[in-house]
Amino acid sequence: MGKNKLILTALLFAALFSVTASAREIHNFNGGWRFFYGNDPSGDGGVRVSLPHTWSRDAIAGDKDYFRGMGYYMNEAQIPESWRGGRVFIRFHAANNVSNLYLNGRHVGEHKGGYSAFAYEITDYVQFGGKNVFWMAVNNSPRSDVLPVAGDQNSYGGLVRDVELIVTGRDMVSLTDHGSEGVYVIQKSVTDQMVEAEAEVLVCGVRDNNVTAVVTVADDDGAVVAMESARVRLSGRATSSVRIPFSFTRPRLWRGVEDPYLYTVSVTIQADESRSDSVAVRTGFRRVEVSPDGPLLLNGKPYTVRGVSAVPDQALTGPVLNRRQVAEDFEFLTEMGVTAVRIPVVMHHPYFYELCDRYGLLVWQDFPLTGSVYFADNAFPGTESFRTNGMNQATGIIKQLYNHPSVVMWGIFSDMHMRGDNPVDYISNLNLMAKREDPSRLTTALSNEDGEINFVTDLVMWDHHFGWRAGVPSDIQIWKRQFQLNWNNVHSAVNWGAGASVYHQGDTLRRPNFIGRYHPERWQTHLHEQYYRYLNGDGMFWGLFAGQMFDYGAAGRTWGEGNGVNDMGLVTFDRRTRKDAYYFFKANWNPYDPFVYIAEKRWTDRHSTRQDIRAFTNRPEAELYVNGVPVGVARAELGTVSWKDIELHPGENTIEVRSNELYDRAVVTVSEPGPSFRIR
């Protein structure tokens, strides 16, 4: 683009922006709601709530028979007369899991799917200048035609994310394409020299008309690097799609945690009328591939994938998360040194994806097709309504996350069992749909089965539980040898994990009953250490995932502490405690935040005066002090420093581990001398 053309297009953009900057108004609609159940005699009995909201306090408390049924929300709002002549929409960022909206007594629409956004145009339902009554019926009952139909994550009922009222001009970027922004930045070719892309824009109006769509790409400093426009013919209220190609040279690519650089792509709709529309999306330009010999490639270079899974669920609020809570969860990930995160089964809070874009974490986003956990689960009913709903939800997930550079792969299924109806044909159709809607991203799956199901997606991650459900952790090396002989043509990653309660401590170190009540923290740590020792640095895997980052609500679980929590996380459900295994991974994955942490410090009551002392650190060495006496310096191996057969005395002992200015301290009590317990 020549200098004169740049000046002219910049002036054009400035003129358009000055006309349309206030054309779209977004109003938060979280306040003023009343909630009540279906057996309330009148709406007067409703409890006043602010959204987001869930009624499932019993599920958060771990009641396995938590209420699953209908809940109702009502709100009254004055719609200004000044909005007449424009168009009015309502957008729900999530309603779990089937919802129906009524406005002034008229049915507006139904949505099936719990954690994705959706929007309705309500222009023809609104009384401008008067009171409007919004009535939202939400149902979280188990259904065989709305995914997920299996798994152990709680199905919290309610309007669990924000609600907005949006006012636009008559001609606008569509808000009703599966809850998306109506703008899709399609990356055609991305290299260090040039970006070639298209902006697909969905435009709709209320009458036959010609409008102009202007696409502007600006760097992080606001400098325009590309601008193109196209005329769009509108036909009544039908949505028209236009693809506007653009390109620019010398791009600064989005490079994950190394350099997560973002651009702003703005779309302005200019029509004859003074009020039009403008939408801006933040995105980054990158290409993601997998090399034939294993590694994941980001912009042509191998990228180290150190991953965990993160369920959007917390002990006090369930799925109802504000931006502060999301940011705090994100800090757990970055502190540990995670470079990739899998979002299992449901979508996370929108702010989470913004943070991943901004700080460079790769995202694997699951579709809601997940396998059985409980005996009575039927994970694949196979009915036409089930298939249609799964396809619709997956399409919505793709469209809503399309512009996020952090999202690099779609998880087609997770832990599907090959019993009953064969799901492979349906999985293949989901995979084809994902490739058709978004050819720029890889598809993947979490699998614990053999057979043809593993050959559908581009990638696969093996979900292993050696040493937890059966066997010992070192069995992973036997599997690895067999895999290398028979399956090394499959682009694979490995996921593993074990449950743990920070309150379960003891002398014996052996595999517990995974469906029993005793889940010792020491065993979880031991299992993670063993897996990592055998898998770290193996070039035939494109990634390693250390299971769940956080414990999450699973009211059907009565094992572990028996409080309805999946305790396989590295951080407790209430976010108060990082388990020991968290610090093991921090020592290996985060070289930038120096620390030392004494392992097994919650094992305070011991029964032998001879103890092995260990600590995790990302420093090269550390020194041990017992009761103020220096014992010796140990070199770190895989983030671990250790001292064997250290003599403690009966009663209280103070243990310190120091590395220059860093130190950690623990107090343990030896109640009486006895034999030491060794790992066999």
PDB file of C-alpha atoms in Angstrom, residues 79-173:
ATOM      1  CA  ILE A  79     -36.888   0.603  27.458  1.00  0.00           C
ATOM      2  CA  PRO A  80     -36.202   4.236  26.442  1.00  0.00           C
ATOM      3  CA  GLU A  81     -38.262   5.791  23.693  1.00  0.00           C
ATOM      4  CA  SER A  82     -34.967   6.989  22.205  1.00  0.00           C
ATOM      5  CA  TRP A  83     -34.181   3.385  21.238  1.00  0.00           C
ATOM      6  CA  ARG A  84     -37.100   3.335  18.808  1.00  0.00           C
ATOM      7  CA  GLY A  85     -35.849   3.251  15.237  1.00  0.00           C
ATOM      8  CA  GLY A  86     -32.842   1.131  16.150  1.00  0.00           C
ATOM      9  CA  ARG A  87     -32.618  -2.595  16.828  1.00  0.00           C
ATOM     10  CA  VAL A  88     -32.550  -4.179  20.289  1.00  0.00           C
ATOM     11  CA  PHE A  89     -30.936  -7.491  21.243  1.00  0.00           C
ATOM     12  CA  ILE A  90     -30.438  -9.450  24.430  1.00  0.00           C
ATOM     13  CA  ARG A  91     -27.336 -11.596  24.824  1.00  0.00           C
ATOM     14  CA  PHE A  92     -26.936 -14.314  27.453  1.00  0.00           C
ATOM     15  CA  HIS A  93     -23.364 -15.467  27.969  1.00  0.00           C
ATOM     16  CA  ALA A  94     -24.575 -18.785  29.454  1.00  0.00           C
ATOM     17  CA  ALA A  95     -27.746 -20.400  30.778  1.00  0.00           C
ATOM     18  CA  ASN A  96     -27.420 -23.973  31.991  1.00  0.00           C
ATOM     19  CA  ASN A  97     -28.594 -25.919  30.249  1.00  0.00           C
ATOM     20  CA  VAL A  98     -31.928 -25.443  28.410  1.00  0.00           C
ATOM     21  CA  SER A  99     -33.557 -22.005  28.500  1.00  0.00           C
ATOM     22  CA  ASN A 100     -36.625 -20.288  27.104  1.00  0.00           C
ATOM     23  CA  LEU A 101     -37.030 -16.510  26.979  1.00  0.00           C
ATOM     24  CA  TYR A 102     -40.399 -14.761  27.132  1.00  0.00           C
ATOM     25  CA  LEU A 103     -40.776 -10.995  26.746  1.00  0.00           C
ATOM     26  CA  ASN A 104     -44.061  -9.279  27.577  1.00  0.00           C
ATOM     27  CA  GLY A 105     -45.719 -12.683  27.563  1.00  0.00           C
ATOM     28  CA  ARG A 106     -44.446 -13.741  24.122  1.00  0.00           C
ATOM     29  CA  HIS A 107     -42.007 -16.550  23.509  1.00  0.00           C
ATOM     30  CA  VAL A 108     -38.757 -15.256  21.991  1.00  0.00           C
ATOM     31  CA  GLY A 109     -36.607 -18.354  21.679  1.00  0.00           C
ATOM     32  CA  GLU A 110     -35.119 -21.533  23.124  1.00  0.00           C
ATOM     33  CA  HIS A 111     -31.444 -22.401  23.589  1.00  0.00           C
ATOM     34  CA  LYS A 112     -30.024 -25.869  24.351  1.00  0.00           C
ATOM     35  CA  GLY A 113     -26.503 -25.898  25.742  1.00  0.00           C
ATOM     36  CA  GLY A 114     -25.199 -24.804  29.102  1.00  0.00           C
ATOM     37  CA  TYR A 115     -22.043 -22.719  28.832  1.00  0.00           C
ATOM     38  CA  SER A 116     -22.088 -21.012  25.443  1.00  0.00           C
ATOM     39  CA  ALA A 117     -23.436 -17.583  24.555  1.00  0.00           C
ATOM     40  CA  PHE A 118     -26.577 -16.836  22.533  1.00  0.00           C
ATOM     41  CA  ALA A 119     -28.505 -13.744  21.507  1.00  0.00           C
ATOM     42  CA  TYR A 120     -32.019 -12.859  20.387  1.00  0.00           C
ATOM     43  CA  GLU A 121     -33.320  -9.825  18.561  1.00  0.00           C
ATOM     44  CA  ILE A 122     -36.180  -8.437  20.639  1.00  0.00           C
ATOM     45  CA  THR A 123     -36.975  -5.292  18.644  1.00  0.00           C
ATOM     46  CA  ASP A 124     -40.461  -6.507  17.696  1.00  0.00           C
ATOM     47  CA  TYR A 125     -41.235  -7.618  21.284  1.00  0.00           C
ATOM     48  CA  VAL A 126     -40.249  -4.415  23.072  1.00  0.00           C
ATOM     49  CA  GLN A 127     -42.586  -1.675  24.295  1.00  0.00           C
ATOM     50  CA  PHE A 128     -40.506   1.460  23.721  1.00  0.00           C
ATOM     51  CA  GLY A 129     -40.974   4.113  26.356  1.00  0.00           C
ATOM     52  CA  GLY A 130     -42.694   1.655  28.683  1.00  0.00           C
ATOM     53  CA  LYS A 131     -42.211  -1.246  31.088  1.00  0.00           C
ATOM     54  CA  ASN A 132     -41.044  -4.567  29.694  1.00  0.00           C
ATOM     55  CA  VAL A 133     -41.242  -7.883  31.544  1.00  0.00           C
ATOM     56  CA  PHE A 134     -38.494 -10.416  30.863  1.00  0.00           C
ATOM     57  CA  TRP A 135     -39.154 -14.006  31.906  1.00  0.00           C
ATOM     58  CA  MET A 136     -36.422 -16.645  31.574  1.00  0.00           C
ATOM     59  CA  ALA A 137     -37.164 -20.315  32.281  1.00  0.00           C
ATOM     60  CA  VAL A 138     -34.010 -22.377  32.833  1.00  0.00           C
ATOM     61  CA  ASN A 139     -33.901 -26.141  33.186  1.00  0.00           C
ATOM     62  CA  ASN A 140     -30.863 -28.185  34.290  1.00  0.00           C
ATOM     63  CA  SER A 141     -32.692 -31.526  34.344  1.00  0.00           C
ATOM     64  CA  PRO A 142     -30.793 -34.506  32.927  1.00  0.00           C
ATOM     65  CA  ARG A 143     -31.643 -34.916  29.251  1.00  0.00           C
ATOM     66  CA  SER A 144     -30.491 -37.451  26.705  1.00  0.00           C
ATOM     67  CA  ASP A 145     -30.689 -34.925  23.852  1.00  0.00           C
ATOM     68  CA  VAL A 146     -28.581 -32.069  25.311  1.00  0.00           C
ATOM     69  CA  LEU A 147     -24.856 -32.605  25.723  1.00  0.00           C
ATOM     70  CA  PRO A 148     -23.042 -33.416  27.954  1.00  0.00           C
ATOM     71  CA  VAL A 149     -25.098 -36.442  28.959  1.00  0.00           C
ATOM     72  CA  ALA A 150     -22.277 -38.098  30.948  1.00  0.00           C
ATOM     73  CA  GLY A 151     -19.198 -37.200  32.954  1.00  0.00           C
ATOM     74  CA  ASP A 152     -18.833 -36.128  36.579  1.00  0.00           C
ATOM     75  CA  GLN A 153     -18.872 -32.318  36.392  1.00  0.00           C
ATOM     76  CA  ASN A 154     -21.826 -30.797  38.217  1.00  0.00           C
ATOM     77  CA  SER A 155     -24.617 -29.434  36.032  1.00  0.00           C
ATOM     78  CA  TYR A 156     -25.251 -26.169  37.855  1.00  0.00           C
ATOM     79  CA  GLY A 157     -28.610 -24.581  37.073  1.00  0.00           C
ATOM     80  CA  GLY A 158     -29.060 -20.887  36.367  1.00  0.00           C
ATOM     81  CA  LEU A 159     -28.036 -17.830  34.411  1.00  0.00           C
ATOM     82  CA  VAL A 160     -24.412 -18.496  35.245  1.00  0.00           C
ATOM     83  CA  ARG A 161     -22.801 -15.669  33.245  1.00  0.00           C
ATOM     84  CA  ASP A 162     -23.509 -12.062  32.274  1.00  0.00           C
ATOM     85  CA  VAL A 163     -26.549 -10.741  30.383  1.00  0.00           C
ATOM     86  CA  GLU A 164     -26.506  -7.667  28.128  1.00  0.00           C
ATOM     87  CA  LEU A 165     -28.952  -5.491  26.263  1.00  0.00           C
ATOM     88  CA  ILE A 166     -27.502  -4.248  22.961  1.00  0.00           C
ATOM     89  CA  VAL A 167     -28.834  -1.435  20.790  1.00  0.00           C
ATOM     90  CA  THR A 168     -27.676  -0.992  17.187  1.00  0.00           C
ATOM     91  CA  GLY A 169     -28.603   0.832  14.035  1.00  0.00           C
ATOM     92  CA  ARG A 170     -30.803  -0.773  11.407  1.00  0.00           C
ATOM     93  CA  ASP A 171     -27.856  -2.086   9.378  1.00  0.00           C
ATOM     94  CA  MET A 172     -25.400  -3.979  11.537  1.00  0.00           C
ATOM     95  CA  VAL A 173     -22.941  -6.805  12.068  1.00  0.00           C
TER      96      VAL A 173
END
